[in-house]
């Protein structure tokens, strides 16, 4: 009874024919199952095809994405070859985080203020197919929103001009 239960768990109720051995750390049973392996392979192939289809869908839908710049400065994204792939002018009204000073305490002669975030101004609700480029501060406050991206200003992404000013980035980040 125990061996039959274990075999059914391994086979998941599938038919077997022929002679094949499946090795399990806890069990070695002669199951005779070219069909079992074929069905497992077919299931894996099907799952692989689903992943490929999702990837293709993502590629197709990514060209339909609209980027909206809600920062106060232009956004330029270049690829590894330096070609411009995205250029966004600054928003007429940048999204800002409203804060309020709650308390100021003196610690060893140094005033320390406690800020409380009240709200984010002027950011529209999420829309399908739209990504909003915002400041890192806005993104941190609204970290639950997956439609917000920020310029990646890490050393591997940022490109500066001869005066040290940000010229472009190689990518945006979530």
PDB file of C-alpha atoms in Angstrom, residues 20-24 27-31:
ATOM      1  CA  UNK A  20      12.269   2.655 -16.844  1.00  0.00           C
ATOM      2  CA  UNK A  21      13.623   3.385 -13.382  1.00  0.00           C
ATOM      3  CA  UNK A  22      12.962   6.687 -11.611  1.00  0.00           C
ATOM      4  CA  UNK A  23      15.395   7.466  -8.824  1.00  0.00           C
ATOM      5  CA  UNK A  24      14.235   9.503  -5.886  1.00  0.00           C
ATOM      6  CA  UNK A  27      12.788   5.715  -3.238  1.00  0.00           C
ATOM      7  CA  UNK A  28      13.874   3.736  -6.280  1.00  0.00           C
ATOM      8  CA  UNK A  29      10.988   2.116  -8.129  1.00  0.00           C
ATOM      9  CA  UNK A  30      10.801   0.384 -11.503  1.00  0.00           C
ATOM     10  CA  UNK A  31       7.917   2.298 -13.071  1.00  0.00           C
TER      11      UNK A  31
END
